[in-house]
Amino acid sequence: MKILVTGATGYLGSHLVRHLVDCGHEVLVFTRPSSKLDRIADILPSLSQYVIQGTDLSAPFQDQGKVDAVVHTATCYGRAGESATEIFEANTAFPLRLLETAACFQTDAFLNADTFFNTDTITYDYLSKYALSKNNFLKWGKLFADENKIRFINVRIEHIYGPGDSPAKFTTQIVRNCLANVPEIKLTPGEQKRDFIYISDVLEAYEILLEKAGGCQDFFQQYDLGCGRDISIREFVETVHRQSGSTSHLNFGGLPYRKNEIMSSVADLERMRALGWMCQTSLSEGIDEMIRHEKKLQGEAVNGWLE
């Protein structure tokens, strides 16, 4: 298949393009002049890269012939102080232009990476603009599907984790702090439950969705993606603490819950299972992989310093 991916320099997107290349697909990517290419530098020769200039997104469709699917993973959370306009541009206006362009060039399917935050009730104050912009684009996707312009496949992903994720992510912070044996790790009481899904399971799910959902007669489809088990934050942290052999003191209750905290979120996997997909990686296995990765990075840093 010929697949155009946005967000290829992010965590999910970079793993996804690598996986798609390994599976033999022809992969096109959108990047920006300011994009950091570290995560995909070694596979750039295997990709058709298009640097976004202005608002015209038609170049890959004109150059490459029929594009079978667009996989949209680019997003802006607003965590770096972006304005409401910038968040709207990244999460609504840009993907809408891309959706419209793909429909004009008769692309079969548009896969949108959505989040469990995107519910009818906007919760966290610090993510309200993000959730609003994502929900706005979802409505546009439904409209295009209702008009039979393009198949719009909304993938509502739970809490992705795995090696090499951003240092700002909670899961990465916990692993690094435990390995560093920091004296105290302050946490909320940890009763919130999340559906943690390991990155390789996400990639396998996307492969199945591209293979099967893109050919489905329904023009709008929505799939929850997680492991199907609600795991408390406390259980996740304690598992990392135990498997890393950490001596850090876990201060559960040292921090308050966020305002309007989501206390439970778990994927409904009925539709994914109907496609033949099942989560393969246990929480313990996934955490082990993260610990091994971080230890390897630490070893490389030490060796580099010694040299």
Short mmCIF file of N, CA, C and O in Angstrom, two decimals, residues 249-301:
data_model
loop_
_atom_site.label_atom_id
_atom_site.label_comp_id
_atom_site.label_asym_id
_atom_site.label_seq_id
_atom_site.Cartn_x
_atom_site.Cartn_y
_atom_site.Cartn_z
N HIS A 249 11.53 6.08 47.63
CA HIS A 249 10.30 6.06 48.44
C HIS A 249 9.15 6.58 47.59
O HIS A 249 9.22 7.69 47.05
N LEU A 250 8.10 5.77 47.47
CA LEU A 250 6.93 6.17 46.70
C LEU A 250 5.93 6.85 47.63
O LEU A 250 5.32 6.19 48.48
N ASN A 251 5.78 8.14 47.48
CA ASN A 251 4.92 8.92 48.35
C ASN A 251 3.55 9.10 47.70
O ASN A 251 3.24 10.14 47.12
N PHE A 252 2.73 8.04 47.77
CA PHE A 252 1.37 8.14 47.24
C PHE A 252 0.55 9.07 48.13
O PHE A 252 0.47 8.87 49.33
N GLY A 253 -0.06 10.06 47.50
CA GLY A 253 -0.80 11.07 48.25
C GLY A 253 0.01 12.33 48.46
O GLY A 253 -0.50 13.31 49.02
N GLY A 254 1.24 12.32 48.00
CA GLY A 254 2.09 13.50 48.13
C GLY A 254 1.67 14.62 47.20
O GLY A 254 2.06 15.78 47.38
N LEU A 255 0.89 14.28 46.18
CA LEU A 255 0.37 15.27 45.25
C LEU A 255 -1.15 15.14 45.18
O LEU A 255 -1.69 14.03 45.31
N PRO A 256 -1.87 16.23 44.94
CA PRO A 256 -3.33 16.14 44.81
C PRO A 256 -3.72 15.67 43.41
O PRO A 256 -2.92 15.76 42.47
N TYR A 257 -4.93 15.18 43.28
CA TYR A 257 -5.45 14.89 41.95
C TYR A 257 -5.65 16.19 41.19
O TYR A 257 -5.87 17.25 41.78
N ARG A 258 -5.57 16.10 39.87
CA ARG A 258 -5.90 17.26 39.05
C ARG A 258 -7.39 17.54 39.17
O ARG A 258 -8.19 16.65 39.46
N LYS A 259 -7.77 18.78 38.89
CA LYS A 259 -9.18 19.14 38.86
C LYS A 259 -9.87 18.33 37.77
O LYS A 259 -9.37 18.19 36.66
N ASN A 260 -11.03 17.79 38.08
CA ASN A 260 -11.81 16.97 37.14
C ASN A 260 -11.03 15.76 36.64
O ASN A 260 -11.12 15.37 35.48
N GLU A 261 -10.26 15.16 37.52
CA GLU A 261 -9.45 13.98 37.17
C GLU A 261 -10.31 12.87 36.56
O GLU A 261 -11.40 12.57 37.06
N ILE A 262 -9.84 12.29 35.47
CA ILE A 262 -10.49 11.10 34.91
C ILE A 262 -10.08 9.92 35.78
O ILE A 262 -8.91 9.55 35.82
N MET A 263 -11.03 9.31 36.46
CA MET A 263 -10.69 8.27 37.42
C MET A 263 -10.66 6.88 36.81
O MET A 263 -10.09 5.96 37.38
N SER A 264 -11.26 6.71 35.62
CA SER A 264 -11.21 5.39 34.99
C SER A 264 -11.39 5.53 33.49
O SER A 264 -12.27 6.26 33.02
N SER A 265 -10.55 4.86 32.75
CA SER A 265 -10.67 4.83 31.30
C SER A 265 -10.16 3.49 30.79
O SER A 265 -9.05 3.08 31.12
N VAL A 266 -10.99 2.80 30.03
CA VAL A 266 -10.60 1.49 29.50
C VAL A 266 -11.24 1.32 28.13
O VAL A 266 -12.36 1.77 27.88
N ALA A 267 -10.50 0.69 27.22
CA ALA A 267 -10.97 0.52 25.85
C ALA A 267 -12.01 -0.59 25.75
O ALA A 267 -11.92 -1.61 26.43
N ASP A 268 -12.99 -0.36 24.89
CA ASP A 268 -13.92 -1.41 24.50
C ASP A 268 -13.36 -2.05 23.24
O ASP A 268 -13.38 -1.46 22.16
N LEU A 269 -12.85 -3.26 23.36
CA LEU A 269 -12.10 -3.89 22.28
C LEU A 269 -12.94 -4.80 21.37
O LEU A 269 -12.39 -5.51 20.53
N GLU A 270 -14.24 -4.73 21.50
CA GLU A 270 -15.09 -5.63 20.71
C GLU A 270 -14.83 -5.49 19.21
O GLU A 270 -14.70 -6.49 18.50
N ARG A 271 -14.73 -4.27 18.72
CA ARG A 271 -14.57 -4.06 17.28
C ARG A 271 -13.17 -4.47 16.81
O ARG A 271 -13.01 -5.03 15.72
N MET A 272 -12.14 -4.18 17.61
CA MET A 272 -10.79 -4.59 17.23
C MET A 272 -10.65 -6.11 17.23
O MET A 272 -10.02 -6.69 16.36
N ARG A 273 -11.24 -6.75 18.21
CA ARG A 273 -11.18 -8.22 18.28
C ARG A 273 -11.91 -8.85 17.10
O ARG A 273 -11.51 -9.91 16.60
N ALA A 274 -12.96 -8.18 16.63
CA ALA A 274 -13.70 -8.69 15.47
C ALA A 274 -12.83 -8.68 14.22
O ALA A 274 -13.06 -9.46 13.29
N LEU A 275 -11.82 -7.81 14.21
CA LEU A 275 -10.88 -7.75 13.08
C LEU A 275 -9.75 -8.77 13.23
O LEU A 275 -8.92 -8.93 12.33
N GLY A 276 -9.70 -9.44 14.39
CA GLY A 276 -8.67 -10.45 14.62
C GLY A 276 -7.47 -9.97 15.40
O GLY A 276 -6.47 -10.68 15.50
N TRP A 277 -7.58 -8.77 16.00
CA TRP A 277 -6.46 -8.22 16.76
C TRP A 277 -6.62 -8.53 18.24
O TRP A 277 -7.73 -8.49 18.78
N MET A 278 -5.49 -8.82 18.88
CA MET A 278 -5.47 -8.98 20.34
C MET A 278 -4.18 -8.37 20.87
O MET A 278 -3.12 -8.45 20.24
N CYS A 279 -4.25 -7.77 22.04
CA CYS A 279 -3.07 -7.22 22.70
C CYS A 279 -2.17 -8.37 23.12
O CYS A 279 -2.62 -9.35 23.71
N GLN A 280 -0.88 -8.26 22.82
CA GLN A 280 0.06 -9.35 23.07
C GLN A 280 1.02 -9.09 24.24
O GLN A 280 1.60 -10.03 24.77
N THR A 281 1.22 -7.84 24.61
CA THR A 281 2.26 -7.48 25.58
C THR A 281 1.66 -7.20 26.94
O THR A 281 0.83 -6.30 27.09
N SER A 282 2.08 -7.95 27.94
CA SER A 282 1.61 -7.72 29.31
C SER A 282 2.27 -6.47 29.87
O SER A 282 3.30 -6.00 29.36
N LEU A 283 1.69 -5.94 30.93
CA LEU A 283 2.27 -4.76 31.57
C LEU A 283 3.69 -5.05 32.05
O LEU A 283 4.60 -4.24 31.85
N SER A 284 3.90 -6.19 32.65
CA SER A 284 5.22 -6.56 33.15
C SER A 284 6.25 -6.62 32.03
O SER A 284 7.37 -6.13 32.17
N GLU A 285 5.86 -7.22 30.89
CA GLU A 285 6.78 -7.32 29.75
C GLU A 285 7.11 -5.95 29.19
O GLU A 285 8.27 -5.66 28.85
N GLY A 286 6.10 -5.10 29.07
CA GLY A 286 6.32 -3.77 28.52
C GLY A 286 7.23 -2.93 29.41
O GLY A 286 8.13 -2.22 28.93
N ILE A 287 7.02 -3.02 30.72
CA ILE A 287 7.87 -2.27 31.65
C ILE A 287 9.30 -2.80 31.62
O ILE A 287 10.26 -2.02 31.68
N ASP A 288 9.46 -4.10 31.50
CA ASP A 288 10.81 -4.67 31.38
C ASP A 288 11.55 -4.09 30.18
O ASP A 288 12.74 -3.78 30.26
N GLU A 289 10.83 -3.96 29.06
CA GLU A 289 11.45 -3.39 27.86
C GLU A 289 11.86 -1.94 28.09
O GLU A 289 12.93 -1.50 27.64
N MET A 290 11.03 -1.19 28.78
CA MET A 290 11.37 0.20 29.08
C MET A 290 12.61 0.29 29.97
O MET A 290 13.50 1.11 29.76
N ILE A 291 12.66 -0.57 30.98
CA ILE A 291 13.80 -0.58 31.90
C ILE A 291 15.08 -0.94 31.17
O ILE A 291 16.12 -0.29 31.36
N ARG A 292 15.02 -1.96 30.32
CA ARG A 292 16.20 -2.36 29.55
C ARG A 292 16.68 -1.21 28.65
O ARG A 292 17.88 -0.97 28.53
N HIS A 293 15.73 -0.54 28.03
CA HIS A 293 16.09 0.58 27.14
C HIS A 293 16.78 1.70 27.91
O HIS A 293 17.81 2.22 27.47
N GLU A 294 16.22 2.05 29.06
CA GLU A 294 16.80 3.15 29.85
C GLU A 294 18.18 2.77 30.38
O GLU A 294 19.09 3.59 30.41
N LYS A 295 18.35 1.52 30.78
CA LYS A 295 19.67 1.07 31.25
C LYS A 295 20.69 1.11 30.12
O LYS A 295 21.86 1.48 30.33
N LYS A 296 20.25 0.76 28.93
CA LYS A 296 21.15 0.83 27.77
C LYS A 296 21.58 2.26 27.50
O LYS A 296 22.75 2.54 27.24
N LEU A 297 20.62 3.19 27.58
CA LEU A 297 20.95 4.60 27.38
C LEU A 297 21.93 5.10 28.43
O LEU A 297 22.87 5.84 28.12
N GLN A 298 21.71 4.67 29.67
CA GLN A 298 22.62 5.07 30.74
C GLN A 298 24.02 4.52 30.50
O GLN A 298 25.02 5.22 30.70
N GLY A 299 24.11 3.26 30.03
CA GLY A 299 25.40 2.66 29.73
C GLY A 299 26.11 3.38 28.61
O GLY A 299 27.32 3.62 28.67
N GLU A 300 25.36 3.75 27.58
CA GLU A 300 25.95 4.48 26.46
C GLU A 300 26.46 5.84 26.90
O GLU A 300 27.51 6.31 26.45
N ALA A 301 25.71 6.49 27.80
CA ALA A 301 26.11 7.81 28.29
C ALA A 301 27.41 7.71 29.10
O ALA A 301 28.31 8.54 28.97
#
